[in-house]
PDB file of C-alpha atoms in Angstrom:
ATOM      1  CA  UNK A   7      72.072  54.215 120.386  1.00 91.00           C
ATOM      2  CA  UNK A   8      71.928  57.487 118.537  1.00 90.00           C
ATOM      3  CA  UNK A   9      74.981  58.811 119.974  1.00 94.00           C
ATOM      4  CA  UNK A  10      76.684  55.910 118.296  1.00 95.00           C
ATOM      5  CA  UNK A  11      74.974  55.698 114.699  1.00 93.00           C
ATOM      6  CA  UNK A  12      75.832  59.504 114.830  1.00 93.00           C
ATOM      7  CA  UNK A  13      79.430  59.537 115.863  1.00 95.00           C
ATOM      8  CA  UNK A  14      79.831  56.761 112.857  1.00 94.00           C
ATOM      9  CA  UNK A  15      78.242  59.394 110.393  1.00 92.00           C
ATOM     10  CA  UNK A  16      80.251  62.237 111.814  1.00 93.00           C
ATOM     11  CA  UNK A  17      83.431  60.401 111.489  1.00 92.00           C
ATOM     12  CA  UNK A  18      82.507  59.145 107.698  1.00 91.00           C
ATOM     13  CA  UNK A  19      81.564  62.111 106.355  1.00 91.00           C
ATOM     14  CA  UNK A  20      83.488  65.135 108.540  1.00 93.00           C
ATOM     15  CA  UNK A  21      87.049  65.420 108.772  1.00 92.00           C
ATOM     16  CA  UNK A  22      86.072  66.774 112.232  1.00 92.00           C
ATOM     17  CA  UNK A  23      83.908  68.579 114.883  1.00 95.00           C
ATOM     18  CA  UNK A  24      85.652  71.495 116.264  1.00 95.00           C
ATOM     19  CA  UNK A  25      83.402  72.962 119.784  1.00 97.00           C
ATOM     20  CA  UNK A  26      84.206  76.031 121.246  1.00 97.00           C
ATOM     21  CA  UNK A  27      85.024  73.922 125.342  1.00 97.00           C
ATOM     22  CA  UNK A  28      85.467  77.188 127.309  1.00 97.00           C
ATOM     23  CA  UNK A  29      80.954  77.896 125.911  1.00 97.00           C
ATOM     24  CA  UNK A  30      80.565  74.787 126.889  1.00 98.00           C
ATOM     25  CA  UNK A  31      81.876  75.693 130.373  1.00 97.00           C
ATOM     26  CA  UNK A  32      79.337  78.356 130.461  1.00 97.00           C
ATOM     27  CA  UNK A  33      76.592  76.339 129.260  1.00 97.00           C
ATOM     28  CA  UNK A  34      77.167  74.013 132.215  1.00 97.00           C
ATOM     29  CA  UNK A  35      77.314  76.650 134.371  1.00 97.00           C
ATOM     30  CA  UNK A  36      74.226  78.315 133.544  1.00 96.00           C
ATOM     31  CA  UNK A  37      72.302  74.900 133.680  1.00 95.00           C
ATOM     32  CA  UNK A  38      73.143  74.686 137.578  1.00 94.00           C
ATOM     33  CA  UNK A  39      71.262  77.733 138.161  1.00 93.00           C
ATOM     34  CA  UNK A  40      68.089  77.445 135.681  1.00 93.00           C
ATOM     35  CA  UNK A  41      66.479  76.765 132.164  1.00 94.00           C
ATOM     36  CA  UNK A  42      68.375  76.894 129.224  1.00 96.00           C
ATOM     37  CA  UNK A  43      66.949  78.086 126.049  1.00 97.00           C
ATOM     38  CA  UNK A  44      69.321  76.926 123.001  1.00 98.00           C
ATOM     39  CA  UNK A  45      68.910  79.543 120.042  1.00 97.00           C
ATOM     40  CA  UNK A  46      71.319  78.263 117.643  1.00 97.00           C
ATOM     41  CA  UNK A  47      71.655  79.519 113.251  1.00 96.00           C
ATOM     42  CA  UNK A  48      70.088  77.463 111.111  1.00 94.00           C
ATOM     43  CA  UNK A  49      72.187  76.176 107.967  1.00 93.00           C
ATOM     44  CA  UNK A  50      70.902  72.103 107.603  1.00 90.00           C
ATOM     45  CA  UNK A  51      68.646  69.769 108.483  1.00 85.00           C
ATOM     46  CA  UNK A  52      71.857  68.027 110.339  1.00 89.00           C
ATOM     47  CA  UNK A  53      71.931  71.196 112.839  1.00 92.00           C
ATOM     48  CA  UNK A  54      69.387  69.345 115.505  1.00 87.00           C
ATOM     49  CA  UNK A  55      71.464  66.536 115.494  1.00 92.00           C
ATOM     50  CA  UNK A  56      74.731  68.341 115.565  1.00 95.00           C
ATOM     51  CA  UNK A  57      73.325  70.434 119.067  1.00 96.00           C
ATOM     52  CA  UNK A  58      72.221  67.158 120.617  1.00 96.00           C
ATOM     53  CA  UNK A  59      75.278  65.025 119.669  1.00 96.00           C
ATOM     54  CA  UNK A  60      77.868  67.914 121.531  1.00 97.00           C
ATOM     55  CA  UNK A  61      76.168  68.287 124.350  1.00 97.00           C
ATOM     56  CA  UNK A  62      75.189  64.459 124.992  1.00 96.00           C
ATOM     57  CA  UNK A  63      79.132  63.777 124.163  1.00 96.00           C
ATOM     58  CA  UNK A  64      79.759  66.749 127.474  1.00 97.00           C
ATOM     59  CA  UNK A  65      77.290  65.104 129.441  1.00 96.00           C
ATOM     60  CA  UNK A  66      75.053  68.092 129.163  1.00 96.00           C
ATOM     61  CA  UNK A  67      70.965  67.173 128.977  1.00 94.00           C
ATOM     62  CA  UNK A  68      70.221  66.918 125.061  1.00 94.00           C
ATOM     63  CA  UNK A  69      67.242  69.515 124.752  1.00 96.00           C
ATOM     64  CA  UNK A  70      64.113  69.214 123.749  1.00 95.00           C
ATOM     65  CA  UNK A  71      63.924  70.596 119.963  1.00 94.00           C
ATOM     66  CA  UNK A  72      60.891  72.697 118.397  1.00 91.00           C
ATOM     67  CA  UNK A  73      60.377  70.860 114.975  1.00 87.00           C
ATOM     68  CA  UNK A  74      58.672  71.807 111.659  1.00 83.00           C
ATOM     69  CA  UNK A  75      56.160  68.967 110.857  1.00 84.00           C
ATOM     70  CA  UNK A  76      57.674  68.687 107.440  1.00 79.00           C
ATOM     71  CA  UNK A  77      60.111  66.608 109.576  1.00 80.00           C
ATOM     72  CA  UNK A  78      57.677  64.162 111.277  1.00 81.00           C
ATOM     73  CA  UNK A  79      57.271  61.520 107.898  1.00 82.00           C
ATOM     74  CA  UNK A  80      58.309  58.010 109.081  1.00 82.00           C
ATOM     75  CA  UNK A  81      60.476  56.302 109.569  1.00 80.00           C
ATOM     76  CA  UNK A  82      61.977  59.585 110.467  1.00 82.00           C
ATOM     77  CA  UNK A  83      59.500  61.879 112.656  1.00 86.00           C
ATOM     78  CA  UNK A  84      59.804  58.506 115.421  1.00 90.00           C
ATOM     79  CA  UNK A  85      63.534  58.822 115.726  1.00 87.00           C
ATOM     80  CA  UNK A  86      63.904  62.238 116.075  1.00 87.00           C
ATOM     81  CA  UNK A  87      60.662  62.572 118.618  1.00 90.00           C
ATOM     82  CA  UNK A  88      62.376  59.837 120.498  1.00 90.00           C
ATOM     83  CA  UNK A  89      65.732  61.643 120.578  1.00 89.00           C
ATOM     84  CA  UNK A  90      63.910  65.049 121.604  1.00 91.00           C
ATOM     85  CA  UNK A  91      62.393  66.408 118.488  1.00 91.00           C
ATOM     86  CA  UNK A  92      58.634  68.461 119.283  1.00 92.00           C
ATOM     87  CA  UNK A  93      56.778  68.854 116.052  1.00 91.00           C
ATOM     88  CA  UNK A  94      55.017  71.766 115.467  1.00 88.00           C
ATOM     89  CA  UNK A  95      52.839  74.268 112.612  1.00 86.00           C
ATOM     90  CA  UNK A  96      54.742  76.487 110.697  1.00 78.00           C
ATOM     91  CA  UNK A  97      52.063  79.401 111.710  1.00 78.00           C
ATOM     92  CA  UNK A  98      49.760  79.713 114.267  1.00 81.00           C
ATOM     93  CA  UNK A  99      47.622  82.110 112.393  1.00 80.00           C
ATOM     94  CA  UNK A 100      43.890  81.740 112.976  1.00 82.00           C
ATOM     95  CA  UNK A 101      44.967  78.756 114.969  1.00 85.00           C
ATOM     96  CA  UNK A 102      44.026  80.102 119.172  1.00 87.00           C
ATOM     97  CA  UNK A 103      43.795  77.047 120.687  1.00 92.00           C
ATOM     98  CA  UNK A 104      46.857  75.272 118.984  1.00 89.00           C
ATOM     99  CA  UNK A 105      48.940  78.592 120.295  1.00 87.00           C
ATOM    100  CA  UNK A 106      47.272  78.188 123.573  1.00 89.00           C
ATOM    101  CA  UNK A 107      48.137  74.577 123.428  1.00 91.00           C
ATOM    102  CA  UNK A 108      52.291  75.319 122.371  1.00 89.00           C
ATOM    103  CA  UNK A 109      52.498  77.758 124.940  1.00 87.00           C
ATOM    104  CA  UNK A 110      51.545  75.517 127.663  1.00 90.00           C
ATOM    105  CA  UNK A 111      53.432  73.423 126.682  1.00 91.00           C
ATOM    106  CA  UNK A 112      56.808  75.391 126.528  1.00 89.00           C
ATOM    107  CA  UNK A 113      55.763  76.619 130.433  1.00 88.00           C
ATOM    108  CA  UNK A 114      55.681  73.261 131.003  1.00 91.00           C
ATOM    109  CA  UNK A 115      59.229  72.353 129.929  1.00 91.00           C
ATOM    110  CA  UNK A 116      60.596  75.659 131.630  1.00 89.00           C
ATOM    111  CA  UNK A 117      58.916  74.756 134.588  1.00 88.00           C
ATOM    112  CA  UNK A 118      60.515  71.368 134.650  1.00 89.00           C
ATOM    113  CA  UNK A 119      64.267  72.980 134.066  1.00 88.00           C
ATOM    114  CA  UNK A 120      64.172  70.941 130.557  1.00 92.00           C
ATOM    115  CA  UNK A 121      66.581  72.928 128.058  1.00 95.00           C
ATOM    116  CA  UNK A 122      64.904  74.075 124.802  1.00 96.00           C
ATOM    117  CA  UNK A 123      66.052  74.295 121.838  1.00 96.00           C
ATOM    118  CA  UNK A 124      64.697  76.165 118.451  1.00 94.00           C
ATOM    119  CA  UNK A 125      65.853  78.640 115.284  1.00 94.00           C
ATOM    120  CA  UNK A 126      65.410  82.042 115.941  1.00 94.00           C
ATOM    121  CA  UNK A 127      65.365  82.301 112.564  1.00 94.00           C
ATOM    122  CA  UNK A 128      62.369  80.179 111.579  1.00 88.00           C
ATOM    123  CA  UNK A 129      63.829  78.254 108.292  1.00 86.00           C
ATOM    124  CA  UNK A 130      66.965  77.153 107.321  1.00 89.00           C
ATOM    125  CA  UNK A 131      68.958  80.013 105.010  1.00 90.00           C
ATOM    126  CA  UNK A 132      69.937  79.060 101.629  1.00 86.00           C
ATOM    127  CA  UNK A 133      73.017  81.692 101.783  1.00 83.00           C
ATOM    128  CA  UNK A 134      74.725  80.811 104.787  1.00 83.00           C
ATOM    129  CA  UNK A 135      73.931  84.301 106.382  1.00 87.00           C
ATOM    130  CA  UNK A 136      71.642  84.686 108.927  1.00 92.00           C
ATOM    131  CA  UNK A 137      68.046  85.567 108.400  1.00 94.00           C
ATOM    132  CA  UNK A 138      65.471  87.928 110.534  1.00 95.00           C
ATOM    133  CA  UNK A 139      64.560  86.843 113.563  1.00 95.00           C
ATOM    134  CA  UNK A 140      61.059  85.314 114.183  1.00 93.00           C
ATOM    135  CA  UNK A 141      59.308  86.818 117.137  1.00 92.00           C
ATOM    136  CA  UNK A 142      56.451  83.562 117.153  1.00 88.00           C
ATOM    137  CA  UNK A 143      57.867  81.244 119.999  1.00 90.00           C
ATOM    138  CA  UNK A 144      60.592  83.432 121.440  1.00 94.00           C
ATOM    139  CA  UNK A 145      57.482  85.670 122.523  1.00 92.00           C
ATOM    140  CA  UNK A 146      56.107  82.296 123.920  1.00 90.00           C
ATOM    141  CA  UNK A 147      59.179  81.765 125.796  1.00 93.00           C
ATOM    142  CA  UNK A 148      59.417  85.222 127.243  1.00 94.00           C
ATOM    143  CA  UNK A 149      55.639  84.887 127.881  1.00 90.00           C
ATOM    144  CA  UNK A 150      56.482  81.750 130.212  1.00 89.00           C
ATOM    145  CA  UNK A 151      59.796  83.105 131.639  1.00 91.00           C
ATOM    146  CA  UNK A 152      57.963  86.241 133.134  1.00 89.00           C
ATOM    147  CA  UNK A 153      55.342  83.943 135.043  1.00 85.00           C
ATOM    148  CA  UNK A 154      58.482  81.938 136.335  1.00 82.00           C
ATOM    149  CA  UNK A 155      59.114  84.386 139.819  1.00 78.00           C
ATOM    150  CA  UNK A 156      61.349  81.433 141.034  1.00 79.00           C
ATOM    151  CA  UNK A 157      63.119  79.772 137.905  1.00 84.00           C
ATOM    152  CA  UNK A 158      65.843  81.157 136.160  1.00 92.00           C
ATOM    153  CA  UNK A 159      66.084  81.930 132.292  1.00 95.00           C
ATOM    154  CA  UNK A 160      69.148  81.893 130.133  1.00 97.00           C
ATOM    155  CA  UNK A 161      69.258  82.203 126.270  1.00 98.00           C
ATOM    156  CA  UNK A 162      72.231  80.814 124.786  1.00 98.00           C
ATOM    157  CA  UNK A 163      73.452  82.074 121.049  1.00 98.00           C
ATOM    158  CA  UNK A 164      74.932  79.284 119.029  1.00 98.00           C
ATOM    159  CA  UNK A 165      76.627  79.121 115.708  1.00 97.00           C
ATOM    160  CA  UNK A 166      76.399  75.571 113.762  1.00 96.00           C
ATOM    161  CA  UNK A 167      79.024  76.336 111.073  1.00 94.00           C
ATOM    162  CA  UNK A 168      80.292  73.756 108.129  1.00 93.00           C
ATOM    163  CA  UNK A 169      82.670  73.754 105.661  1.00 91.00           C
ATOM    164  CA  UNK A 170      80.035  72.398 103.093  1.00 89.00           C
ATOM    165  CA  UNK A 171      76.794  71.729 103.483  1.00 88.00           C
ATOM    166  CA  UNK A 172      74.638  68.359 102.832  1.00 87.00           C
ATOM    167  CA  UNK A 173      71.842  69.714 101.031  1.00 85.00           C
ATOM    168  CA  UNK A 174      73.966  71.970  99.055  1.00 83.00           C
ATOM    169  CA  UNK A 175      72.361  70.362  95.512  1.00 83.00           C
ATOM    170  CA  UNK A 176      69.113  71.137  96.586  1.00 83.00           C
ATOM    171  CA  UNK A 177      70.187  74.882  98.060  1.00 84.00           C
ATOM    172  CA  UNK A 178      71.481  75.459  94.665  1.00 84.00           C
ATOM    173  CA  UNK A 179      68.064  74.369  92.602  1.00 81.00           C
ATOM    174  CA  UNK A 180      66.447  76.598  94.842  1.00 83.00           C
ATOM    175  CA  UNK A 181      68.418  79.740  94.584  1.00 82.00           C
ATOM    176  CA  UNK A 182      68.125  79.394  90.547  1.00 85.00           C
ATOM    177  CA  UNK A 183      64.707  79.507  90.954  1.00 85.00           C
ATOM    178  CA  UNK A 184      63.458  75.801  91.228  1.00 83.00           C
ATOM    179  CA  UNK A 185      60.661  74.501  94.031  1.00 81.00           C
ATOM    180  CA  UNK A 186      61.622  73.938  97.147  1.00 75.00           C
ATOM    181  CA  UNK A 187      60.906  69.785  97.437  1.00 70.00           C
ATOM    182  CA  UNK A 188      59.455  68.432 100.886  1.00 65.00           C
ATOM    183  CA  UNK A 189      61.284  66.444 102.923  1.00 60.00           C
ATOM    184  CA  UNK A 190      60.064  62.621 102.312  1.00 55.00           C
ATOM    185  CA  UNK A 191      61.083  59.068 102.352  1.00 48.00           C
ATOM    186  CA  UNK A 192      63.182  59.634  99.146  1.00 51.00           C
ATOM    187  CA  UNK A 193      65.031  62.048 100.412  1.00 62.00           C
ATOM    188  CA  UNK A 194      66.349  59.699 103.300  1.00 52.00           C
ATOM    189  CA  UNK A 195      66.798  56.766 101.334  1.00 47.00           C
ATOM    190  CA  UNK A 196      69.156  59.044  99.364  1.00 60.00           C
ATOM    191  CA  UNK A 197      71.680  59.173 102.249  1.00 61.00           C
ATOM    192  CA  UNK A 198      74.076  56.766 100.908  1.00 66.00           C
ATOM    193  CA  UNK A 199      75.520  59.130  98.659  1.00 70.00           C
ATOM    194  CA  UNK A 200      75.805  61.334 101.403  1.00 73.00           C
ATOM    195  CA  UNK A 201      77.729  59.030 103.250  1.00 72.00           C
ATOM    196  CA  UNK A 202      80.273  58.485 100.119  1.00 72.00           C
ATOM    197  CA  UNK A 203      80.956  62.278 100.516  1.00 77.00           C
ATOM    198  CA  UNK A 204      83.366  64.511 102.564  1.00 86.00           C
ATOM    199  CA  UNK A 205      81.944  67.855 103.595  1.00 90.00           C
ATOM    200  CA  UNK A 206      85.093  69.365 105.425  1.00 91.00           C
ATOM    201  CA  UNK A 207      84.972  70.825 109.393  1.00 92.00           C
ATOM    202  CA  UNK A 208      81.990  71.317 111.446  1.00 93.00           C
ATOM    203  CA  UNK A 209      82.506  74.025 114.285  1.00 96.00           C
ATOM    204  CA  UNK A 210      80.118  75.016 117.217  1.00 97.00           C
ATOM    205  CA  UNK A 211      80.191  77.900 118.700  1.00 97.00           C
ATOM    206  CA  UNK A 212      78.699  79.595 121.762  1.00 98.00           C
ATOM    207  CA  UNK A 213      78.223  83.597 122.195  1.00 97.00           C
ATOM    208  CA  UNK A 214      77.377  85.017 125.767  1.00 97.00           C
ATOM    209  CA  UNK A 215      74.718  83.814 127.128  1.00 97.00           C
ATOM    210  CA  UNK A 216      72.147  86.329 128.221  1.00 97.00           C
ATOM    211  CA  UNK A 217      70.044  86.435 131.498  1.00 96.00           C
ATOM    212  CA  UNK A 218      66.719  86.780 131.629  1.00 96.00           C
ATOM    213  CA  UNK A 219      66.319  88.517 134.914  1.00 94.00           C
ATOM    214  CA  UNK A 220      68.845  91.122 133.312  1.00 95.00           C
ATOM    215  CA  UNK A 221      67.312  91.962 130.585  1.00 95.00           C
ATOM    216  CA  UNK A 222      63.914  91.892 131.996  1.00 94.00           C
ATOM    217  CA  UNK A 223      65.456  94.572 134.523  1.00 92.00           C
ATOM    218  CA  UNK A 224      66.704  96.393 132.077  1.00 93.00           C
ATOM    219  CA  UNK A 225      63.426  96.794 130.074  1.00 92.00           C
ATOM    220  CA  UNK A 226      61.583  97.771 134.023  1.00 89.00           C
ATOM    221  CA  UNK A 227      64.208 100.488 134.097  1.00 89.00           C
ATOM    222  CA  UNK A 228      64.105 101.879 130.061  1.00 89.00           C
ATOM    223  CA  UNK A 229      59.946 101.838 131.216  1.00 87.00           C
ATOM    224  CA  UNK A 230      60.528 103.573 134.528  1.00 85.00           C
ATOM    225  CA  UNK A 231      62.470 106.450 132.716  1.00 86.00           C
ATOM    226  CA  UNK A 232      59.850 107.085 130.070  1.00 84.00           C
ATOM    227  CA  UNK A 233      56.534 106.746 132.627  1.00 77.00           C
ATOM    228  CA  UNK A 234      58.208 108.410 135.906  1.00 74.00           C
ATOM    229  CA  UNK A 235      59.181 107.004 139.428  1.00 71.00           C
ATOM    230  CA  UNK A 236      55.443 105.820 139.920  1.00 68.00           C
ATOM    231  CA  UNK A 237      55.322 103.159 137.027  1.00 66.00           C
ATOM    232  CA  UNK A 238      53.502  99.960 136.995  1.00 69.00           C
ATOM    233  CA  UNK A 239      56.297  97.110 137.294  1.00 73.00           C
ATOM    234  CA  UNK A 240      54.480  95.184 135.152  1.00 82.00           C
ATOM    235  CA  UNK A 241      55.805  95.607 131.667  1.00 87.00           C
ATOM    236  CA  UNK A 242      53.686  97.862 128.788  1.00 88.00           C
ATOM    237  CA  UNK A 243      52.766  95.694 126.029  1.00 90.00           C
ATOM    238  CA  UNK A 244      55.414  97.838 123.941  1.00 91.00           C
ATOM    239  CA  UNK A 245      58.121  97.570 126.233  1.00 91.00           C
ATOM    240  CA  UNK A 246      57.674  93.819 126.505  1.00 93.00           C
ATOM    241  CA  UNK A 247      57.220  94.151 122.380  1.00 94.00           C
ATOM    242  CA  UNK A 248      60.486  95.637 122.403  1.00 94.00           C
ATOM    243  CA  UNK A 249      62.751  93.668 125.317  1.00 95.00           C
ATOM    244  CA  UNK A 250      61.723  90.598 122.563  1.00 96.00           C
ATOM    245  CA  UNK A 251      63.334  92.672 119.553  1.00 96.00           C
ATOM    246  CA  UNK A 252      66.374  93.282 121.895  1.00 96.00           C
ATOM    247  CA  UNK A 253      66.641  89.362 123.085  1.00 97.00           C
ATOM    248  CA  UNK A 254      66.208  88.558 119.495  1.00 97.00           C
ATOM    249  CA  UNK A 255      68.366  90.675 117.975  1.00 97.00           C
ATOM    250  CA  UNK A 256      71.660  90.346 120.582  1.00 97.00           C
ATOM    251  CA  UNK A 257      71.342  86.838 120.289  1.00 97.00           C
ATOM    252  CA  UNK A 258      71.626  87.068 116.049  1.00 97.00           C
ATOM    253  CA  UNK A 259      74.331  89.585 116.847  1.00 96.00           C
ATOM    254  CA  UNK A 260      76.018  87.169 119.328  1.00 97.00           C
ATOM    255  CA  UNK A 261      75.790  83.922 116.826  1.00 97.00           C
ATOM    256  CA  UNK A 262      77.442  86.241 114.089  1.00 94.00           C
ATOM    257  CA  UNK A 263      80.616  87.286 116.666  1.00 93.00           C
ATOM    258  CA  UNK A 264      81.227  84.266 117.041  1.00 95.00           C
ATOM    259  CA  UNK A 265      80.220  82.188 113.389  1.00 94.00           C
ATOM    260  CA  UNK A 266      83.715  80.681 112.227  1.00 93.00           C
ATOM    261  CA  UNK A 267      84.824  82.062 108.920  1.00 92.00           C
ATOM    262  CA  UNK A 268      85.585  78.867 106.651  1.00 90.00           C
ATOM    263  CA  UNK A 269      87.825  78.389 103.659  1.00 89.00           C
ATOM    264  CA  UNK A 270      85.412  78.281 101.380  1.00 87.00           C
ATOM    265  CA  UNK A 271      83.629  81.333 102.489  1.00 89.00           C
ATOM    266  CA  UNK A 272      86.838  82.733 101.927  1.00 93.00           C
ATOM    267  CA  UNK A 273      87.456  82.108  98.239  1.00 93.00           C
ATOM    268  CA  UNK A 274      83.598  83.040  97.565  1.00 90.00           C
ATOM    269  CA  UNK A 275      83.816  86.385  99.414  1.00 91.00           C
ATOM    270  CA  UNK A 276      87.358  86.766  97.388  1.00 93.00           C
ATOM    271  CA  UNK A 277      85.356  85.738  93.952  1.00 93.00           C
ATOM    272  CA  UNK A 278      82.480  88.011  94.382  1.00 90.00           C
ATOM    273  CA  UNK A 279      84.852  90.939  96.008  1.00 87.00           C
ATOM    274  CA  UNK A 280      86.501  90.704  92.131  1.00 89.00           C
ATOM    275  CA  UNK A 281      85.180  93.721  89.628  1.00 85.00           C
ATOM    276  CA  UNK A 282      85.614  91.354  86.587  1.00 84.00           C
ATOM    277  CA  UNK A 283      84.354  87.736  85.586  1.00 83.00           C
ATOM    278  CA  UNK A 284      87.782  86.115  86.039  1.00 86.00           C
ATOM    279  CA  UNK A 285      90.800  86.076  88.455  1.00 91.00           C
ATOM    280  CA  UNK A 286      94.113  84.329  88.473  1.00 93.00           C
ATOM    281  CA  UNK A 287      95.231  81.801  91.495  1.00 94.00           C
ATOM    282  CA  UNK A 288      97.725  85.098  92.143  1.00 95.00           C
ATOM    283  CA  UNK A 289      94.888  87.581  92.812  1.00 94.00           C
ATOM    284  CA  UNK A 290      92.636  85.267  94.506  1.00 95.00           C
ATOM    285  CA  UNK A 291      95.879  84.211  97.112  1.00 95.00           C
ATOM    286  CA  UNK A 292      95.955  87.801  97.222  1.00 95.00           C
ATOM    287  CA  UNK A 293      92.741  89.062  98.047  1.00 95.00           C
ATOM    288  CA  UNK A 294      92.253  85.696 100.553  1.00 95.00           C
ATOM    289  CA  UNK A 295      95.088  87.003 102.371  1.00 96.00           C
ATOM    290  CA  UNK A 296      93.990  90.770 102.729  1.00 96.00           C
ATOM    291  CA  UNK A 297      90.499  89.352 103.681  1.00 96.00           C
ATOM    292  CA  UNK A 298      92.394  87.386 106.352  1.00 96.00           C
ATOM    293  CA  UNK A 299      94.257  90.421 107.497  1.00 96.00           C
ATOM    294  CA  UNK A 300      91.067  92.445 107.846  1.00 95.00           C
ATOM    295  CA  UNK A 301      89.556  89.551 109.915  1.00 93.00           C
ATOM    296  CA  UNK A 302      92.726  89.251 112.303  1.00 93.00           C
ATOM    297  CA  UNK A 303      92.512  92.976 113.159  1.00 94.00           C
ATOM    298  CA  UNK A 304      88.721  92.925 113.917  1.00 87.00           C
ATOM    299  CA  UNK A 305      90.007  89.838 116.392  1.00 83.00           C
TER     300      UNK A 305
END
């Protein structure tokens, strides 16, 4: 059922979704052998639908999605639980037995082979380009992988990219310096004039996906070569500190290979490349197609 209200608000409001097939492929392939673990950018609200939509419409297994609880208000924290959605704190600080509780809980679902999906990033950016990584529940994840001798772990990168975005009004109060608003009833009643709206091409994207046993092998080997032949196998708490800055930064590398660059990022990169406040249509043609040049040579 939400496979069908969705592709109806896709097809209203996109003039299409454009999914890299060939990472899908791998995707498929990878789920044959073990767990996925879906890290994709964060951009909208619309990006845990977006994930669950493509991969329900390949007949991959939608995953199960780590939530904010800003998202569970009814009537729309039942649908989204119900199509996958987990809801979860913001911060675990001070909070042991709610972290104890999470983690479980994620050794659960990797036990069971259920994909899982959440934003390295944390929050959605206002700018379009990638934040930091969080370290909070990929540590989790890595936590549970390494007490998994007989289950497989694969992380996939994924870029969710639009043309426009839906809660561009909003992203704009914000960056001038107005509150952020929470997410409420309001806010979904309001989706009519969203519907009346046309927000351009939606692409999805999928950079290589990386093996945990690999990198967990590579991190025994970097430890190995510091401490000597006679090394505990059992990662230091700094080399497991840093094989979770190397997971977390590849995969924010990977999603940025791979990110589609729009027209509209374009024209801004063009306007804010200019030294003065003004350009003509000639110079802006002009600098859009040197941009494009550059882009084409880097491949």
């Amino acid at each position: 059922l939400l496979e069908r209200f969705l592709h109806w608000v896709w097809t209203r409001i996109y003039d299409g979704i454009v999914v890299d097939e060939e990472g899908i492929e791998r995707i498929r392939k990878a789920a044959r052998e073990g767990a996925l673990v879906l890290l994709p950018s964060h951009k909208s609200h619309v990006d845990y639908l977006v994930l669950s939509y493509v991969l329900y419409r390949h007949a991959l297994q939608p995953p199960l999605i780590a939530a904010g609880e800003n998202l569970g208000f009814f009537p729309l924290g039942p649908v989204l639980r119900r199509g996958g959605a987990f809801f979860i704190k913001r911060s675990f600080q001070g909070k042991r037995l709610y972290s104890a509780l999470v983690d479980a809980y994620m050794r659960k679902l990797l036990v069971e082979g259920n994909p899982i999906e959440f934003f390295i990033e944390g929050g959605r950016s206002r700018t379009g380009k990638l934040l930091p990584p969080k370290y909070g529940l990929l540590s989790m994840v890595v936590d549970a992988a390494m007490l998994l001798k007989a289950q497989k772990v694969f992380f996939v990168p994924i870029s969710i990219g639009y043309e426009r975005i839906i809660e561009e009004r909003s992203y704009i109060h914000e960056l001038s310096g107005g509150e952020k608003q929470s997410e409420n009833v309001g806010d979904l009643l309001r989706t009519s004039s969203v519907l009346r709206s046309k927000y351009g091409r939606l692409y999805v994207q999928f950079g290589e996906i990386l093996s945990f046993d690999e990198l967990l092998a590579e991190a025994r080997a970097e430890q190995v070569a510091e401490a000597g032949p006679g090394a505990d196998p059992e990662l230091t708490p700094k080399h497991r500190r840093a094989m979770i800055q190397r997971l977390a930064h590849r995969t924010t590398y990977q999603i940025n290979e791979v990110t589609v660059v729009t027209p509209a990022a374009l024209v801004a990169t063009a306007l804010l490349a200019h030294r003065r406040r003004g350009m003509t249509s000639t110079e802006l043609r002009r600098t859009a197609t040197d941009l494009v040049g550059a882009l084409q040579r880097a491949g």
